[in-house]
Coordinates of C-alpha atoms and ligand atoms in Angstrom, one line a residue:
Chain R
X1 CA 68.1 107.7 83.9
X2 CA 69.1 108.6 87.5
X3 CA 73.1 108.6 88.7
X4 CA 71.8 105.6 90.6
X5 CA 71.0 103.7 87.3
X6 CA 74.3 105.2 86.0
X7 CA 76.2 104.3 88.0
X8 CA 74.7 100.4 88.0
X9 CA 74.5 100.7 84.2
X10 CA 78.3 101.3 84.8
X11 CA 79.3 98.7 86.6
X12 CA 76.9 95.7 85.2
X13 CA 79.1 96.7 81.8
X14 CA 82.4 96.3 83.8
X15 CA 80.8 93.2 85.4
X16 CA 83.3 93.4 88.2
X17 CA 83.8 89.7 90.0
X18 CA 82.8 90.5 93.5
X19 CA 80.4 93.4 94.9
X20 CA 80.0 93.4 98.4
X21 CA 77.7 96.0 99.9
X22 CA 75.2 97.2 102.2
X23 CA 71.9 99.4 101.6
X24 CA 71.9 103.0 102.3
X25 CA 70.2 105.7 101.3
X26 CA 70.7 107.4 99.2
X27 CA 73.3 105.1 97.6
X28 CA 71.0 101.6 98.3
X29 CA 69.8 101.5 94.4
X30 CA 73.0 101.2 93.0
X31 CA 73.7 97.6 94.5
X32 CA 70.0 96.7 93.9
X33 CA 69.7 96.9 90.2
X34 CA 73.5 94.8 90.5
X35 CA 71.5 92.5 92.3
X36 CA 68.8 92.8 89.8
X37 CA 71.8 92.3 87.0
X38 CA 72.4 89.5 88.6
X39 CA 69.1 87.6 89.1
X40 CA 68.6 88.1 85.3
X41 CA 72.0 86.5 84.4
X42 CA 73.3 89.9 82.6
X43 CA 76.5 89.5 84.9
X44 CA 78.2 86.9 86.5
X45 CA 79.3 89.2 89.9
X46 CA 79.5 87.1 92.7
X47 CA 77.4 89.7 95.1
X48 CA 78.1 89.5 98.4
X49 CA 75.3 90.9 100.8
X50 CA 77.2 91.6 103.9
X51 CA 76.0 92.8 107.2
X52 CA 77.3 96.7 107.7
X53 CA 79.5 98.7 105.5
X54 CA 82.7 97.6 107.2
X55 CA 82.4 94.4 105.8
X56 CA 81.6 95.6 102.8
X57 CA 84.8 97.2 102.8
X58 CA 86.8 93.9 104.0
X59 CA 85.1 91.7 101.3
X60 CA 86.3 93.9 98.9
X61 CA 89.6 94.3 100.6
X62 CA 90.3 90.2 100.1
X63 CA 88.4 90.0 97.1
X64 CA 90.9 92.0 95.9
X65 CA 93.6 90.8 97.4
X66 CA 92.7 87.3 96.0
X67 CA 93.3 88.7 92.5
X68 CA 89.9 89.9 91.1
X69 CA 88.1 93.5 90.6
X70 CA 86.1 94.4 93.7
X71 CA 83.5 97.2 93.8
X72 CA 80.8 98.3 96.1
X73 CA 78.8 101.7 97.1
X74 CA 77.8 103.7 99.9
X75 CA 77.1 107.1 101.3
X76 CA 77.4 109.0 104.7
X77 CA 77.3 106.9 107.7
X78 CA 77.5 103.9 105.6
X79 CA 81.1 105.6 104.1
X80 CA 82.2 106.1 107.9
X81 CA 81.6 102.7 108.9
X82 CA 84.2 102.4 106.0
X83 CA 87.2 104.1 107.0
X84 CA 89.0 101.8 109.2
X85 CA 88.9 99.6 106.0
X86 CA 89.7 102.2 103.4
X87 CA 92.6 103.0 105.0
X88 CA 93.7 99.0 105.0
X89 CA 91.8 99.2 101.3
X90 CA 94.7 102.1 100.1
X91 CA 97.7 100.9 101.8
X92 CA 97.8 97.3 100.6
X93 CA 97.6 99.0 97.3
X94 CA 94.4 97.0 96.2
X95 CA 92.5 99.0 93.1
X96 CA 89.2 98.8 94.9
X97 CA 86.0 100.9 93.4
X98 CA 83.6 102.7 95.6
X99 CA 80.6 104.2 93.7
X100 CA 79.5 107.4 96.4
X101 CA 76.9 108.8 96.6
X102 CA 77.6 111.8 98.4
X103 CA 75.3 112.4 101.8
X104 CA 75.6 114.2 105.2
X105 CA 77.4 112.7 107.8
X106 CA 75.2 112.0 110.8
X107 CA 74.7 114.8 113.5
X108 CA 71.9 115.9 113.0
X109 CA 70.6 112.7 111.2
X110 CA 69.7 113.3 107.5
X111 CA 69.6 111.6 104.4
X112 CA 70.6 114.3 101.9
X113 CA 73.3 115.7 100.0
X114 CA 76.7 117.5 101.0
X115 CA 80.4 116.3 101.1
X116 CA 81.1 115.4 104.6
X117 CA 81.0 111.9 104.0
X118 CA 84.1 111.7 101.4
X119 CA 86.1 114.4 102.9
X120 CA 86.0 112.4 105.7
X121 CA 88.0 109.8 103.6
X122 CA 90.3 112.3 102.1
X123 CA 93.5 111.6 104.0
X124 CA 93.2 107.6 103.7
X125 CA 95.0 107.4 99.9
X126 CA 91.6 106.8 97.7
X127 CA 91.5 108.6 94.4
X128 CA 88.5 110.8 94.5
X129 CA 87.1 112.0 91.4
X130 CA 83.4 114.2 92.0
X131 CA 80.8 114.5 89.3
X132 CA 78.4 116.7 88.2
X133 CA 75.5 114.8 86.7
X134 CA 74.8 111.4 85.9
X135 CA 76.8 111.3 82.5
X136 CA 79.7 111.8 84.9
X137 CA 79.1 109.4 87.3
X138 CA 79.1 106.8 84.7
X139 CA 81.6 107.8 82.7
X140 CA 84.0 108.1 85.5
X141 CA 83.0 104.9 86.8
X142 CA 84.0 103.2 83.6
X143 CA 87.1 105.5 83.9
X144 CA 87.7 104.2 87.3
X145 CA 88.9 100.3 87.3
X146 CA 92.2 101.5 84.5
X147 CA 93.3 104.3 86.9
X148 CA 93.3 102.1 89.8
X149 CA 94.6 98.9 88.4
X150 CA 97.6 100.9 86.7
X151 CA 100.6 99.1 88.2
X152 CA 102.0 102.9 88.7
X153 CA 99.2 103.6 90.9
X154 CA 97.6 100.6 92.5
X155 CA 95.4 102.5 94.4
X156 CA 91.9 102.5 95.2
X157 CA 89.2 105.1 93.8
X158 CA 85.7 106.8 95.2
X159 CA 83.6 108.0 92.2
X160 CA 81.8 110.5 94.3
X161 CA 78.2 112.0 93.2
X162 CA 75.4 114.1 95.0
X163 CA 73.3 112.5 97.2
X164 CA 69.6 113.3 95.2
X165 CA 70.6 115.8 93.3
X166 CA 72.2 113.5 91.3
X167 CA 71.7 110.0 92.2
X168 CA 67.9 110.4 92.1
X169 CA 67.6 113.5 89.4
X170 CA 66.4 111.9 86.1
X171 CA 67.9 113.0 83.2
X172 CA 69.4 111.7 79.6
X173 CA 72.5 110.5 79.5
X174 CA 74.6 108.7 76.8
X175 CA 75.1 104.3 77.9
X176 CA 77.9 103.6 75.9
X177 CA 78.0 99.8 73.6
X178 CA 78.7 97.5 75.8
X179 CA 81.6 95.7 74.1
X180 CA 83.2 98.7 73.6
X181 CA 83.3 99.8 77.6
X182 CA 84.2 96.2 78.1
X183 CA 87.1 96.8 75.5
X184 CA 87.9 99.8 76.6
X185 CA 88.2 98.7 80.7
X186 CA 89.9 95.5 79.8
X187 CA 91.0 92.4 81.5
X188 CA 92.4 92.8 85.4
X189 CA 95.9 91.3 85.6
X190 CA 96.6 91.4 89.0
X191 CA 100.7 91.3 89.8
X192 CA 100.9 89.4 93.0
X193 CA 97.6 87.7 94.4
X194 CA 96.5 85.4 97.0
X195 CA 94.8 82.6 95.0
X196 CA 98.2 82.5 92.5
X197 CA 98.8 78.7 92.7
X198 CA 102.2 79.4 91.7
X199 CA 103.3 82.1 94.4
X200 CA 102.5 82.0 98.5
X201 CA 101.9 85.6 99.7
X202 CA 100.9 87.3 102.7
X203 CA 98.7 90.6 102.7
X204 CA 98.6 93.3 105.3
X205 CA 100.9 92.1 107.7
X206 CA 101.7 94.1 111.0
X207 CA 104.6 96.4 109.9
X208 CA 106.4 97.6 112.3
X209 CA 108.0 101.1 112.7
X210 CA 111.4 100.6 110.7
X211 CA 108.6 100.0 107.5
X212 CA 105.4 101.9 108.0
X213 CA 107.3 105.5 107.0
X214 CA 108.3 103.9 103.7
X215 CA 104.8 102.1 102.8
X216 CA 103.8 105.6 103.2
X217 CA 106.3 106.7 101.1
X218 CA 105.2 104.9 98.1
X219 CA 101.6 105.3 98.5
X220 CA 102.5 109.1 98.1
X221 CA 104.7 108.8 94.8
X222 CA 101.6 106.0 93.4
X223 CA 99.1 109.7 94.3
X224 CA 101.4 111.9 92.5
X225 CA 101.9 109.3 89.5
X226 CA 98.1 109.2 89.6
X227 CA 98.1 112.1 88.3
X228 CA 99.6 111.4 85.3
X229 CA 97.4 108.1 85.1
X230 CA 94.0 109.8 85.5
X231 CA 95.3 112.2 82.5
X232 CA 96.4 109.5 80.5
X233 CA 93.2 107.2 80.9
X234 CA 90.6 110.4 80.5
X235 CA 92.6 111.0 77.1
X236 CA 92.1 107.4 76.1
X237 CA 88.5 107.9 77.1
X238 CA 88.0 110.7 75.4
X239 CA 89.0 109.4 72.1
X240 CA 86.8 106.2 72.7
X241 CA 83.6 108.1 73.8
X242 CA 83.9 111.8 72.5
X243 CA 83.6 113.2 76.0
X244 CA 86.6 115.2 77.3
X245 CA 87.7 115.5 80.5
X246 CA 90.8 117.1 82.7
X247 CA 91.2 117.7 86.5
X248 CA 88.6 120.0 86.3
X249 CA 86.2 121.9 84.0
X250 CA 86.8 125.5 83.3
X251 CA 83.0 127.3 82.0
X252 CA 83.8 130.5 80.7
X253 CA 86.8 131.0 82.0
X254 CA 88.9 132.2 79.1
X255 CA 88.6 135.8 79.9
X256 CA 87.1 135.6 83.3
X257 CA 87.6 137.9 86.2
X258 CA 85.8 136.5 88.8
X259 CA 85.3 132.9 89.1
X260 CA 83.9 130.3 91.6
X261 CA 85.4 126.8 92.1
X262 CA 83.3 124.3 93.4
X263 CA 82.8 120.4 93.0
X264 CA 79.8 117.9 91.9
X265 CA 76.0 119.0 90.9
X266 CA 76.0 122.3 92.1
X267 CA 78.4 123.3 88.9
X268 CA 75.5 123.3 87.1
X269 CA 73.2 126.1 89.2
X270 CA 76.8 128.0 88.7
X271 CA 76.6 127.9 85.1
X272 CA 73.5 129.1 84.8
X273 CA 73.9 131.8 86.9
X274 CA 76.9 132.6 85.3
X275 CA 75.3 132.6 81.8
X276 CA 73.0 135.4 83.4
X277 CA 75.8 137.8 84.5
X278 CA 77.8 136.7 81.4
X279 CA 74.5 138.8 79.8
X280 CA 75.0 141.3 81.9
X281 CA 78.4 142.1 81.5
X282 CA 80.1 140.8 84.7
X283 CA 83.1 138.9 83.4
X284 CA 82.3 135.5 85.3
X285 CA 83.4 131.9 85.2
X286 CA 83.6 128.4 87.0
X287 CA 86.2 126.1 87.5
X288 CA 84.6 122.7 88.6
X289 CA 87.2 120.3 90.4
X290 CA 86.6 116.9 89.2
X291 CA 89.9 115.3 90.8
X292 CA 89.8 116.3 94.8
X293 CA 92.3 113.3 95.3
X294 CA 95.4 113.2 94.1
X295 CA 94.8 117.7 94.4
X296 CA 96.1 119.3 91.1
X297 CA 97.0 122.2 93.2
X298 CA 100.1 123.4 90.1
X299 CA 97.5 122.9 87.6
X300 CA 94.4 124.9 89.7
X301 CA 97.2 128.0 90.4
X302 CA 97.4 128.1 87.0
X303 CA 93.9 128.8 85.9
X304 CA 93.5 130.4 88.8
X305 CA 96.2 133.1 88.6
X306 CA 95.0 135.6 86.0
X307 CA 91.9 136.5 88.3
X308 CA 90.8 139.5 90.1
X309 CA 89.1 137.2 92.8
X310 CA 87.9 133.5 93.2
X311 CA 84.9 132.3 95.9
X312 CA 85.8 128.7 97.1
X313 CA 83.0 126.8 97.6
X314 CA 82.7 123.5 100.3
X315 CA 79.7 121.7 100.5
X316 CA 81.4 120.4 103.8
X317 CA 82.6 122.3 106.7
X318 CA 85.7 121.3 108.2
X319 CA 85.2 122.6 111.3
X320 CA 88.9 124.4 111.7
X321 CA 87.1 128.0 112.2
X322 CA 89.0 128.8 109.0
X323 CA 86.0 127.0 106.8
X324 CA 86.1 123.2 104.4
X325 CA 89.1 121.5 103.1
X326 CA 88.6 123.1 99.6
X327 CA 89.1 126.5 100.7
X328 CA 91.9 125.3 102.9
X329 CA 93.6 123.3 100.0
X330 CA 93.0 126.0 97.1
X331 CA 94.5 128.0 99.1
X332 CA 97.7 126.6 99.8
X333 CA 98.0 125.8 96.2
X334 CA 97.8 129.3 95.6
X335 CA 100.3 130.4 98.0
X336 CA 103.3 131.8 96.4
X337 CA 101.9 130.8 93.5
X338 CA 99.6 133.8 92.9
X339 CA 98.4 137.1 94.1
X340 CA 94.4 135.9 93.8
X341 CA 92.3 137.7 96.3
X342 CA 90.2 134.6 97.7
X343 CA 86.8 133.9 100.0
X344 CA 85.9 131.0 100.9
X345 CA 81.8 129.8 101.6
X346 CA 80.6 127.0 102.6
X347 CA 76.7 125.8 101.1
X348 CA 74.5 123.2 100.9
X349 CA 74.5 121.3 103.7
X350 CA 72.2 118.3 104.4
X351 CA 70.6 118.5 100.7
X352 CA 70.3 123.2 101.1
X353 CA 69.5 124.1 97.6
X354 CA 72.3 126.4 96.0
X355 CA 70.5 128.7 94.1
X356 CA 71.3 131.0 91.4
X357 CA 70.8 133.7 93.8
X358 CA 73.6 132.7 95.8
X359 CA 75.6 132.7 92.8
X360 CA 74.8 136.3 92.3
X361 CA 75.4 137.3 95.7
X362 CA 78.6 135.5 95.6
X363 CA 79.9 137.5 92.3
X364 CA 78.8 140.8 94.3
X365 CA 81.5 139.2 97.1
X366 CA 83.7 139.3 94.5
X367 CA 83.8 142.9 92.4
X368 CA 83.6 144.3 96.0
X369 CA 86.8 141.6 97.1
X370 CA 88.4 142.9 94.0
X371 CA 87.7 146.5 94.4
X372 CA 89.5 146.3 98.3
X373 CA 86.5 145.8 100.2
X374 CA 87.3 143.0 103.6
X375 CA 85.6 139.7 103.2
X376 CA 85.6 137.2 105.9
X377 CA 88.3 134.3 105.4
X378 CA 85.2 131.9 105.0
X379 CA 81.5 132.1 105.7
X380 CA 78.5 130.4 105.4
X381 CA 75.9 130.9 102.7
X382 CA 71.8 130.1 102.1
X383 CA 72.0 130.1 106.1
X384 CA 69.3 131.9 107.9
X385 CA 71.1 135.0 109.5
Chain A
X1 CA 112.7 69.2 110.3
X2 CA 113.9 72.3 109.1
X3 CA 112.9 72.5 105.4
X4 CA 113.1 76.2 105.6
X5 CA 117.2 76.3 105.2
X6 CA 116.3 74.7 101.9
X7 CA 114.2 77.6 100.8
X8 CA 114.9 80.4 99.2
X9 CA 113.7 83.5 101.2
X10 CA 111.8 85.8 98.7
X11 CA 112.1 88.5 100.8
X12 CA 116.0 88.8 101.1
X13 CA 117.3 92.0 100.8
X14 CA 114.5 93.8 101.8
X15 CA 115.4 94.9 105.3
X16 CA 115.4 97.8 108.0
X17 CA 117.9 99.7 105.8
X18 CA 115.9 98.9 102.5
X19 CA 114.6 102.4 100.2
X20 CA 110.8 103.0 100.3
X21 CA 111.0 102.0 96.9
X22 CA 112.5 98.7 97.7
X23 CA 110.0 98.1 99.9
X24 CA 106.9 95.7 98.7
X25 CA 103.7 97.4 97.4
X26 CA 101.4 97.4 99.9
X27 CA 104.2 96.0 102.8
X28 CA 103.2 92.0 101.1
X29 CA 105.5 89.3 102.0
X30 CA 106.7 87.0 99.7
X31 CA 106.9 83.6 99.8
X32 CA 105.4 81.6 103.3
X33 CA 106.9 80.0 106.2
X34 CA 108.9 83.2 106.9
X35 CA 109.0 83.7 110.4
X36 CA 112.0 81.6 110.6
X37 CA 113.4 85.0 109.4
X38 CA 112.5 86.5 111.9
X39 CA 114.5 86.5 116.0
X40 CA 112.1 86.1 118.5
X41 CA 115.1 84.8 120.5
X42 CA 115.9 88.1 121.8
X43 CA 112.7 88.8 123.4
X44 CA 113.5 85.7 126.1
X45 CA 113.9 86.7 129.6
X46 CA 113.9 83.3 130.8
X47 CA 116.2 80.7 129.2
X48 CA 115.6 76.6 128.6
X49 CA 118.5 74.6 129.5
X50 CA 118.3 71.3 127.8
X51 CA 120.6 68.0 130.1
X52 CA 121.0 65.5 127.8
X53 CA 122.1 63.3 130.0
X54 CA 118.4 63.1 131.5
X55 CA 116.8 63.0 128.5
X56 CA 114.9 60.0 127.4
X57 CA 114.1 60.9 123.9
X58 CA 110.3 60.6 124.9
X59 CA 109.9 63.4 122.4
X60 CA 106.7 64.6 124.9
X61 CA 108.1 68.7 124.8
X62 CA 108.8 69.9 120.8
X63 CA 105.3 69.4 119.9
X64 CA 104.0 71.8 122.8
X65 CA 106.4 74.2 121.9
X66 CA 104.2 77.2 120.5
X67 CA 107.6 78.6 118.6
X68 CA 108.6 75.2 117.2
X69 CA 112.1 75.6 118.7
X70 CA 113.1 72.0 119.5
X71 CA 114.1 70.6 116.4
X72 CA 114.4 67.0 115.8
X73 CA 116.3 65.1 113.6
X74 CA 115.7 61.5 113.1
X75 CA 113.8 61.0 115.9
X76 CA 116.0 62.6 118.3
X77 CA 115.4 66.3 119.9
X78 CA 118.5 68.6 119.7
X79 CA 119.7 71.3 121.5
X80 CA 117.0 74.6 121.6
X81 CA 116.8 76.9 118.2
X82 CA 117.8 79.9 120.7
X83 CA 117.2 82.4 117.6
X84 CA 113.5 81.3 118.3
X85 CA 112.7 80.6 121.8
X86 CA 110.8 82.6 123.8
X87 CA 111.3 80.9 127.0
X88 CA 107.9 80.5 127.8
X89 CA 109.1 76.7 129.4
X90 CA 105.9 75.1 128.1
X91 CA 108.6 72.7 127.3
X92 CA 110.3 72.2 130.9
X93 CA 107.0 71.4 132.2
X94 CA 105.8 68.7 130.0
X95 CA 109.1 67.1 130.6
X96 CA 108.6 63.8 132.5
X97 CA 112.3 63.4 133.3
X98 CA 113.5 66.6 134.8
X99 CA 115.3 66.9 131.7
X100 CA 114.9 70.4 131.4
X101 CA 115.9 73.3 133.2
X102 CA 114.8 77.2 133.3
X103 CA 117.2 79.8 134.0
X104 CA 116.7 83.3 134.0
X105 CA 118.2 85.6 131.7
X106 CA 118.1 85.4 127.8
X107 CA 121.3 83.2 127.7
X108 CA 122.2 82.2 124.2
X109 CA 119.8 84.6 122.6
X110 CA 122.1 84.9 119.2
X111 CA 123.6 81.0 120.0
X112 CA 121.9 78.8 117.2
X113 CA 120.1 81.8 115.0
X114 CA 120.3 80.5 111.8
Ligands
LIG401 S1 110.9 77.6 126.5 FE1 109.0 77.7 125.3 S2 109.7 78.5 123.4 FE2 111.5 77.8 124.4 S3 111.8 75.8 123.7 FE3 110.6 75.6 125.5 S4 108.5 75.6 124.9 FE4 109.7 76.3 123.2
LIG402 S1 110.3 65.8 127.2 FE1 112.2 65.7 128.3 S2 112.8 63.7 128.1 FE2 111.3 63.9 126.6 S3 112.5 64.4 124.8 FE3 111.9 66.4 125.8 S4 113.6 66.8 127.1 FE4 113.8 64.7 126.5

């Protein structure tokens, strides 16, 4: 099954009431087979085939605010036709779901995998949770509706995967029982909601300056809460399912030296090259960030502290001359935190295979980091020099 | 006319001084017909004066008013809601009897605010 078919396996089993969306690639699947779903009377989603992406985004934004569970799915330009919207989408508090698929922002035009899109959307107040493989996408998509809808956080969430890679790679993943992911996401119960008979209301008025500072305010304290609402509902999950997960996934680290940290499919490549150096004696490990947004920066200095040096990889560049928000961001987490000698790379852009080799090359980066040698702050890697 | 005084405004208490966690998730506003709540009045640089003297009672100027700030009460128009007015004199224009006069100034801006 690809992360495609995952990720529509995932949400004809939430059978969400409205999915408004529009086709791109490489997302476009996901909202087909829903529209397949539907045709065949397996859900009973009212599917809303909208005209761009920004109306995808407002469907869902007043399906939503009407009371009901909204979802839809996009990638790249598609994504940044969104963020007017997911900006409107996170401070009215609605618990939308966005199934990403993970593709290169436009300029040059292409149609493959790296990070751009969603770290684009990192400031607008979405939970972002990246995955590996396919298993991930689904599972974190049938994760996704009781993190949202928690009345602490009342926020909505990307479930971000690789363009490809991912959403196209075929592999063999576990679909859970049915009734059981329908237990386990439950019934929405929406507080306050437009179509409540009993209550008027009015959503997403004009605020004016003496409010906007404190609407920001509490969409801040419902992104540190979420923290503690992503743990809580990955525990649950876990217990359900068998399949554990935290804020990130640490391969090998429990007496590491070195280690990269890096998000979505390219964890893999890093595991495997890290199995070969493992054999060869280099004390390697990975640390995979699953949760982006809110940043577990306490918990990542943590892990992070005992090592001799760390590589951050960003399968986006940020374009500060300093290198991607990842390297920025793990940074600052680590600031007076702990003493970690750190380099940052960025990789894989528009769909550039990571290869084991890099990962090599990037561990040589590191014993000579550790052993004083000067490294740049952040550089590019599986460029042509 | 004025139903609203006999609502109960959801939204009291939550003002310009209230905490960020006082403040409605996602900014919503409770409750509908609120903008009663809120004083346009002051915004008036030109001001409506009403002469009852010329005034037939034709009732032609509260239905063009765009902030519905001539109320009526059984059948009669009453003085301007000056809480409300914006002085656009929509109203002295319709008038058929000269019954209404524009000054300038926002006269009365806090006069009938309920
Ligand atoms: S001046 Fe305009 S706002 Fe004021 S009462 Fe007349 S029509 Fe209404
Ligand atoms: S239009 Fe003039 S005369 Fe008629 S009710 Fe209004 S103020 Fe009186």
């Amino acid at each position: 099954m690809s992360g495609n078919q995952a990720a529509a396996e995932a949400i004809r089993q939430i059978n969400p009431d409205v999915i408004a969306a529009f086709p791109i690639t490489p997302s476009t699947e996901i909202p087909q087979y829903v529209s397949a779903f539907k045709a065949d009377g397996l859900i009973d989603t009212e599917f809303i085939a909208v005209e761009s992406e920004h109306s995808a985004m407002s469907a869902c934004i007043g399906a939503s605010a009407a009371g009901v569970r909204a979802m839809t799915a996009t990638s790249s330009a598609g994504m940044a036709l969104m963020y007017e919207m997911l900006y409107v989408a996170a401070s009215d508090r609605l618990p939308i779901v966005l199934a990403a698929v993970n593709r290169a922002l436009t300029g040059p035009i292409n149609i493959n995998a790296d990070h751009s899109d969603s770290m684009g959307a990192r400031d607008s107040g979405w939970i972002q949770l990246y995955c590996e493989n396919a298993q991930e996408a689904y599972d974190n998509l049938i994760m996704a509706n009781r993190i949202a809808e928690h009345p602490d956080v009342m926020l909505p969430i990307m479930i971000c995967q690789d363009g490809f890679i991912t959403s196209h790679g075929i592999e063999n993943i576990v679909i859970e029982d049915d009734s059981e992911v329908r237990t386990f996401v439950g019934e929405y119960r929406p507080g306050k909601y437009l179509l409540n008979p009993s209550e008027s209301l009015a959503v997403g008025p004009y605020s004016v300056s003496p409010y906007v500072i404190e609407m920001k305010r509490a969409v801040h304290e419902a992104m540190v809460k979420a923290k503690d609402i992503v743990r809580l509902v990955s525990e649950d999950f876990g217990r359900a399912f068998g399949r554990e997960y935290g804020f990130m996934e640490r391969y090998r680290m429990d007496d590491a030296e070195y280690a990269v940290l890096l998000m979505s499919s390219a964890a893999g490549t890093g595991k495997d090259a890290i199995d070969a150096l493992r054999d060869k004696g280099v004390k390697a490990g990975l640390v995979k960030l699953r949760m982006f947004r809110p940043f577990p920066a306490r918990e990542l200095a943590d892990v992070l502290k005992r090592l001799k040096a760390i590589a951050i990889m960003d399968r986006s560049d940020g374009f500060s001359a300093t290198g991607g928000p990842l390297n920025a961001e793990v940074r600052a987490a680590l600031y007076g935190e702990a003493d970690v000698k750190a380099t940052g790379y960025i990789y894989g852009l528009g769909g550039r295979d990571v290869r084991v080799e890099d990962f090599f090359a990037i561990f040589d980066d590191l014993s000579g980091l550790a052993a004083g040698r000067e490294l740049p702050y952040c550089r590019y890697i599986g460029v042509r020099e | 006319m004025n139903v609203m005084n006999e609502k109960k405004n959801l939204m009291e208490g939550i003002d310009e001084r209230s905490s960020w966690r006082d403040v409605t998730p996602g900014g919503f506003v409770y409750g509908s017909g609120n903008s009663e709540y809120f004083n346009t009045g002051d915004w008036r640089t030109r001001t409506p004066v009403w002469k009852p003297d010329n005034c037939r009672q034709c009732l032609l100027c509260f239905p063009v008013c765009p902030d519905s700030s001539i109320p009526v009460y059984d059948g009669k128009r009453g003085d301007f809601d000056f809480g409300h007015c914006k002085g656009c004199a929509i109203c002295a224009k319709i008038c058929p009897f000269g019954a209404i006069d524009v000054i300038s100034g926002s006269a009365g801006a806090q006069g009938s605010m309920k």
